[in-house]
mmCIF file of C-alpha atoms in Angstrom:
data_model
loop_
_atom_site.group_PDB
_atom_site.id
_atom_site.type_symbol
_atom_site.label_atom_id
_atom_site.label_comp_id
_atom_site.label_asym_id
_atom_site.label_seq_id
_atom_site.Cartn_x
_atom_site.Cartn_y
_atom_site.Cartn_z
ATOM 1 C CA UNK A 892 133.862 193.036 43.282
ATOM 2 C CA UNK A 893 134.918 195.581 40.736
ATOM 3 C CA UNK A 894 135.437 194.357 37.187
ATOM 4 C CA UNK A 895 136.379 195.828 33.825
ATOM 5 C CA UNK A 896 135.324 194.347 30.511
ATOM 6 C CA UNK A 897 136.655 195.169 27.083
ATOM 7 C CA UNK A 898 134.364 194.263 24.228
ATOM 8 C CA UNK A 899 136.819 193.327 21.516
ATOM 9 C CA UNK A 900 139.869 191.176 22.055
ATOM 10 C CA UNK A 901 141.205 191.621 18.522
ATOM 11 C CA UNK A 902 140.631 194.541 16.166
ATOM 12 C CA UNK A 903 142.108 194.948 12.697
ATOM 13 C CA UNK A 904 141.872 198.290 10.925
ATOM 14 C CA UNK A 905 143.425 199.978 7.940
ATOM 15 C CA UNK A 906 145.470 203.148 8.315
ATOM 16 C CA UNK A 907 143.368 206.337 8.508
ATOM 17 C CA UNK A 908 140.329 204.434 9.765
ATOM 18 C CA UNK A 909 138.573 205.656 12.886
ATOM 19 C CA UNK A 910 138.948 203.680 16.090
ATOM 20 C CA UNK A 911 136.646 203.044 19.006
ATOM 21 C CA UNK A 912 137.500 200.478 21.681
ATOM 22 C CA UNK A 913 134.819 199.671 24.189
ATOM 23 C CA UNK A 914 135.275 199.482 27.954
ATOM 24 C CA UNK A 915 132.678 198.922 30.656
ATOM 25 C CA UNK A 916 133.232 198.784 34.387
ATOM 26 C CA UNK A 917 131.072 197.448 37.169
ATOM 27 C CA UNK A 918 131.252 199.614 40.258
ATOM 28 C CA UNK A 919 128.575 201.876 41.620
ATOM 29 C CA UNK A 920 130.707 204.329 43.541
ATOM 30 C CA UNK A 921 133.324 206.873 42.575
ATOM 31 C CA UNK A 922 135.767 205.409 40.129
ATOM 32 C CA UNK A 923 138.863 206.619 38.373
ATOM 33 C CA UNK A 924 139.411 205.286 34.854
ATOM 34 C CA UNK A 925 142.494 204.782 32.748
ATOM 35 C CA UNK A 926 143.590 203.606 29.332
ATOM 36 C CA UNK A 927 147.042 202.087 28.978
ATOM 37 C CA UNK A 928 148.892 201.024 25.841
ATOM 38 C CA UNK A 929 151.535 198.327 25.542
ATOM 39 C CA UNK A 930 153.591 198.430 22.353
ATOM 40 C CA UNK A 931 155.353 195.197 21.371
ATOM 41 C CA UNK A 932 158.267 194.568 23.718
ATOM 42 C CA UNK A 933 157.677 197.735 25.726
ATOM 43 C CA UNK A 934 156.260 198.617 29.118
ATOM 44 C CA UNK A 935 152.715 199.779 29.814
ATOM 45 C CA UNK A 936 152.255 203.483 29.119
ATOM 46 C CA UNK A 937 149.414 205.705 30.257
ATOM 47 C CA UNK A 938 147.346 207.078 27.368
ATOM 48 C CA UNK A 939 144.822 209.045 29.393
ATOM 49 C CA UNK A 940 142.910 209.084 32.659
ATOM 50 C CA UNK A 941 139.610 210.324 34.042
ATOM 51 C CA UNK A 942 139.116 211.450 37.634
ATOM 52 C CA UNK A 943 136.320 214.014 37.516
ATOM 53 C CA UNK A 944 135.045 216.995 35.568
ATOM 54 C CA UNK A 945 134.776 217.070 31.784
ATOM 55 C CA UNK A 946 133.764 213.550 30.719
ATOM 56 C CA UNK A 947 135.664 213.921 27.451
ATOM 57 C CA UNK A 948 139.304 213.302 28.185
ATOM 58 C CA UNK A 949 142.138 213.922 25.767
ATOM 59 C CA UNK A 950 145.342 211.956 26.000
ATOM 60 C CA UNK A 951 148.597 211.484 24.190
ATOM 61 C CA UNK A 952 149.064 210.562 20.529
ATOM 62 C CA UNK A 953 145.650 211.908 19.508
ATOM 63 C CA UNK A 954 143.602 209.535 21.662
ATOM 64 C CA UNK A 955 140.527 210.569 23.604
ATOM 65 C CA UNK A 956 137.960 208.825 25.754
ATOM 66 C CA UNK A 957 134.456 209.623 26.916
ATOM 67 C CA UNK A 958 133.167 208.760 30.368
ATOM 68 C CA UNK A 959 129.426 207.980 30.293
ATOM 69 C CA UNK A 960 128.352 207.376 33.868
ATOM 70 C CA UNK A 961 124.864 206.140 32.992
ATOM 71 C CA UNK A 962 126.346 203.428 30.785
ATOM 72 C CA UNK A 963 129.337 202.634 33.043
ATOM 73 C CA UNK A 964 131.470 203.086 29.965
ATOM 74 C CA UNK A 965 134.806 204.672 29.113
ATOM 75 C CA UNK A 966 135.396 204.086 25.413
ATOM 76 C CA UNK A 967 138.663 204.976 23.715
ATOM 77 C CA UNK A 968 138.607 206.774 20.367
ATOM 78 C CA UNK A 969 140.963 208.048 17.719
ATOM 79 C CA UNK A 970 139.735 209.701 14.509
ATOM 80 C CA UNK A 971 142.486 208.382 12.252
ATOM 81 C CA UNK A 972 144.811 205.535 13.224
ATOM 82 C CA UNK A 973 148.373 205.005 12.090
ATOM 83 C CA UNK A 974 150.398 201.848 11.599
ATOM 84 C CA UNK A 975 152.372 202.802 14.729
ATOM 85 C CA UNK A 976 149.199 202.448 16.828
ATOM 86 C CA UNK A 977 149.513 198.659 16.568
ATOM 87 C CA UNK A 978 149.622 197.580 20.210
ATOM 88 C CA UNK A 979 147.697 196.064 23.114
ATOM 89 C CA UNK A 980 145.257 198.447 24.799
ATOM 90 C CA UNK A 981 144.062 198.039 28.376
ATOM 91 C CA UNK A 982 141.237 199.778 30.165
ATOM 92 C CA UNK A 983 141.603 199.968 33.959
ATOM 93 C CA UNK A 984 139.611 201.210 36.936
ATOM 94 C CA UNK A 985 140.467 202.291 40.448
ATOM 95 C CA UNK A 986 137.857 202.681 43.142
ATOM 96 C CA UNK A 987 140.093 204.054 45.847
ATOM 97 C CA UNK A 988 139.468 202.947 49.408
ATOM 98 C CA UNK A 989 143.033 202.208 50.143
ATOM 99 C CA UNK A 990 145.798 200.549 48.212
ATOM 100 C CA UNK A 991 143.650 198.274 46.101
ATOM 101 C CA UNK A 992 145.558 198.681 42.904
ATOM 102 C CA UNK A 993 144.085 198.898 39.436
ATOM 103 C CA UNK A 994 141.548 196.470 37.992
ATOM 104 C CA UNK A 995 142.409 195.860 34.348
ATOM 105 C CA UNK A 996 140.348 194.542 31.475
ATOM 106 C CA UNK A 997 141.673 191.654 29.404
ATOM 107 C CA UNK A 998 142.976 193.978 26.723
ATOM 108 C CA UNK A 999 142.337 194.601 23.039
ATOM 109 C CA UNK A 1000 144.975 193.646 20.503
ATOM 110 C CA UNK A 1001 144.864 196.303 17.795
ATOM 111 C CA UNK A 1002 146.506 195.676 14.442
ATOM 112 C CA UNK A 1003 146.752 198.490 11.912
ATOM 113 C CA UNK A 1004 147.357 197.411 8.352
ATOM 114 C CA UNK A 1005 149.305 199.820 6.131
ATOM 115 C CA UNK B 8 164.788 210.761 35.497
ATOM 116 C CA UNK B 9 165.268 207.011 35.558
ATOM 117 C CA UNK B 10 162.328 204.736 34.948
ATOM 118 C CA UNK B 11 161.391 201.479 36.621
ATOM 119 C CA UNK B 12 163.838 198.650 36.046
ATOM 120 C CA UNK B 13 163.126 194.985 36.660
ATOM 121 C CA UNK B 14 165.424 191.997 36.795
ATOM 122 C CA UNK B 15 165.810 189.460 35.457
ATOM 123 C CA UNK B 16 163.952 189.905 32.167
ATOM 124 C CA UNK B 17 163.348 186.181 31.705
ATOM 125 C CA UNK B 18 163.463 183.253 34.096
ATOM 126 C CA UNK B 19 162.707 179.536 33.913
ATOM 127 C CA UNK B 20 161.983 177.641 37.127
ATOM 128 C CA UNK B 21 160.818 174.160 38.037
ATOM 129 C CA UNK B 22 157.528 173.497 39.798
ATOM 130 C CA UNK B 23 157.995 173.584 43.571
ATOM 131 C CA UNK B 24 160.963 175.940 43.464
ATOM 132 C CA UNK B 25 161.131 179.443 44.855
ATOM 133 C CA UNK B 26 161.806 182.634 42.878
ATOM 134 C CA UNK B 27 162.749 186.231 43.665
ATOM 135 C CA UNK B 28 162.060 189.060 41.246
ATOM 136 C CA UNK B 29 163.513 192.527 41.694
ATOM 137 C CA UNK B 30 162.351 196.043 40.943
ATOM 138 C CA UNK B 31 164.042 199.421 41.197
ATOM 139 C CA UNK B 32 161.519 202.205 41.470
ATOM 140 C CA UNK B 33 161.626 205.461 39.563
ATOM 141 C CA UNK B 34 163.659 208.191 41.242
ATOM 142 C CA UNK B 35 161.497 210.073 43.748
ATOM 143 C CA UNK B 36 158.844 207.342 44.031
ATOM 144 C CA UNK B 37 158.174 205.714 47.416
ATOM 145 C CA UNK B 38 155.489 203.194 46.477
ATOM 146 C CA UNK B 39 155.866 199.950 44.554
ATOM 147 C CA UNK B 40 153.066 197.740 43.273
ATOM 148 C CA UNK B 41 153.316 194.315 41.677
ATOM 149 C CA UNK B 42 151.044 192.834 39.029
ATOM 150 C CA UNK B 43 150.796 189.418 37.384
ATOM 151 C CA UNK B 44 149.890 189.325 33.687
ATOM 152 C CA UNK B 45 149.038 185.874 32.376
ATOM 153 C CA UNK B 46 149.072 185.293 28.627
ATOM 154 C CA UNK B 47 146.062 186.902 26.954
ATOM 155 C CA UNK B 48 144.929 188.580 30.179
ATOM 156 C CA UNK B 49 145.176 191.997 31.733
ATOM 157 C CA UNK B 50 147.487 192.602 34.685
ATOM 158 C CA UNK B 51 146.180 191.505 38.096
ATOM 159 C CA UNK B 52 147.115 193.355 41.281
ATOM 160 C CA UNK B 53 149.238 191.277 43.663
ATOM 161 C CA UNK B 54 150.205 193.766 46.373
ATOM 162 C CA UNK B 55 151.592 197.208 47.101
ATOM 163 C CA UNK B 56 154.375 198.436 49.376
ATOM 164 C CA UNK B 57 154.493 201.953 50.781
ATOM 165 C CA UNK B 58 157.459 203.051 52.870
ATOM 166 C CA UNK B 59 158.573 199.447 53.408
ATOM 167 C CA UNK B 60 155.193 198.104 54.537
ATOM 168 C CA UNK B 61 152.564 196.158 52.609
ATOM 169 C CA UNK B 62 149.459 198.344 52.517
ATOM 170 C CA UNK B 63 147.293 196.576 49.967
ATOM 171 C CA UNK B 64 146.866 193.095 48.576
ATOM 172 C CA UNK B 65 144.922 191.467 45.781
ATOM 173 C CA UNK B 66 143.521 187.946 45.656
ATOM 174 C CA UNK B 67 146.830 186.059 45.776
ATOM 175 C CA UNK B 68 147.846 183.322 48.255
ATOM 176 C CA UNK B 69 150.426 183.905 51.015
ATOM 177 C CA UNK B 70 153.145 182.126 49.026
ATOM 178 C CA UNK B 71 153.340 185.425 47.131
ATOM 179 C CA UNK B 72 155.272 187.767 49.408
ATOM 180 C CA UNK B 73 157.393 190.835 49.065
ATOM 181 C CA UNK B 74 159.749 193.337 50.548
ATOM 182 C CA UNK B 75 160.513 196.976 50.096
ATOM 183 C CA UNK B 76 163.890 198.366 51.034
ATOM 184 C CA UNK B 77 164.856 201.792 52.436
ATOM 185 C CA UNK B 78 165.803 202.947 48.937
ATOM 186 C CA UNK B 79 162.237 201.950 47.863
ATOM 187 C CA UNK B 80 163.385 199.134 45.614
ATOM 188 C CA UNK B 81 161.341 195.979 46.000
ATOM 189 C CA UNK B 82 161.352 192.200 45.707
ATOM 190 C CA UNK B 83 158.567 189.799 44.862
ATOM 191 C CA UNK B 84 159.036 186.279 46.222
ATOM 192 C CA UNK B 85 156.987 183.305 45.134
ATOM 193 C CA UNK B 86 157.325 180.000 47.013
ATOM 194 C CA UNK B 87 156.279 176.532 45.910
ATOM 195 C CA UNK B 88 155.943 177.542 42.280
ATOM 196 C CA UNK B 89 153.026 176.135 40.312
ATOM 197 C CA UNK B 90 152.650 175.863 36.537
ATOM 198 C CA UNK B 91 149.931 178.543 36.648
ATOM 199 C CA UNK B 92 152.448 181.024 38.055
ATOM 200 C CA UNK B 93 153.921 181.289 34.557
ATOM 201 C CA UNK B 94 153.277 184.908 33.591
ATOM 202 C CA UNK B 95 154.749 188.347 33.050
ATOM 203 C CA UNK B 96 155.320 190.054 36.414
ATOM 204 C CA UNK B 97 155.071 193.816 36.291
ATOM 205 C CA UNK B 98 156.323 196.309 38.798
ATOM 206 C CA UNK B 99 154.939 199.848 38.992
ATOM 207 C CA UNK B 100 156.179 202.685 41.126
ATOM 208 C CA UNK B 101 154.381 205.832 42.190
ATOM 209 C CA UNK B 102 154.523 208.622 44.742
ATOM 210 C CA UNK B 103 152.547 208.228 47.984
ATOM 211 C CA UNK B 104 150.421 205.299 46.898
ATOM 212 C CA UNK B 105 147.468 205.057 44.535
ATOM 213 C CA UNK B 106 147.765 204.372 40.839
ATOM 214 C CA UNK B 107 147.503 207.952 39.690
ATOM 215 C CA UNK B 108 151.094 208.362 38.701
ATOM 216 C CA UNK B 109 152.146 204.800 37.970
ATOM 217 C CA UNK B 110 155.326 204.167 36.020
ATOM 218 C CA UNK B 111 155.548 200.556 34.886
ATOM 219 C CA UNK B 112 158.628 198.459 34.296
ATOM 220 C CA UNK B 113 159.000 196.150 31.303
ATOM 221 C CA UNK B 114 158.422 193.084 33.409
ATOM 222 C CA UNK B 115 159.966 189.715 34.193
ATOM 223 C CA UNK B 116 158.755 186.784 32.127
ATOM 224 C CA UNK B 117 158.579 183.745 34.459
ATOM 225 C CA UNK B 118 158.115 180.272 33.012
ATOM 226 C CA UNK B 119 157.451 177.393 35.378
ATOM 227 C CA UNK B 120 158.062 173.914 33.949
#
């Protein structure tokens, strides 16, 4: 069965620090990958997604992610974080093959200290 | 463009009871998916409805059931509630199935006591 693992459950950074959140998936076939963000009290929002093509994907709010097929990874990065980036971040995968829905990781709680 | 709205926002039920959660899909979307998010976990796929029929299901027992109406709104029903059903229930709508263009609602927080 497909699974998604996120390496860090809690991350604390200072403003202007660089961010990298790890995500690995276990599925050998074609997979679509997503990063979602959930700000406190708000709904899940799509940050970026990868389907095919350029493995470096740029999303909203200055986030980007790199798909490395050989490592089954899709890490999220941001060069300089802001206090407003404090949120829960979820990596998710979709393998297609019908209406199987997304497989989410457990999430990373990111806290940015001013 | 309206987003996805869910009701109620919070609910407390007793073990063994039944509950119905509601979701209005985003305008123009014909597919609704439901997810369960337990505390400290990522969302887990329950099932998906496309044009009023269930066309995908995750690893949830039959006491989790649903409906989709002609206006593409949807209900999630859970029978014989268990304590472990306490979670945030998320609804997501999209066009023509697949998660590519999901819009999520803010969820219903269900507490079973």
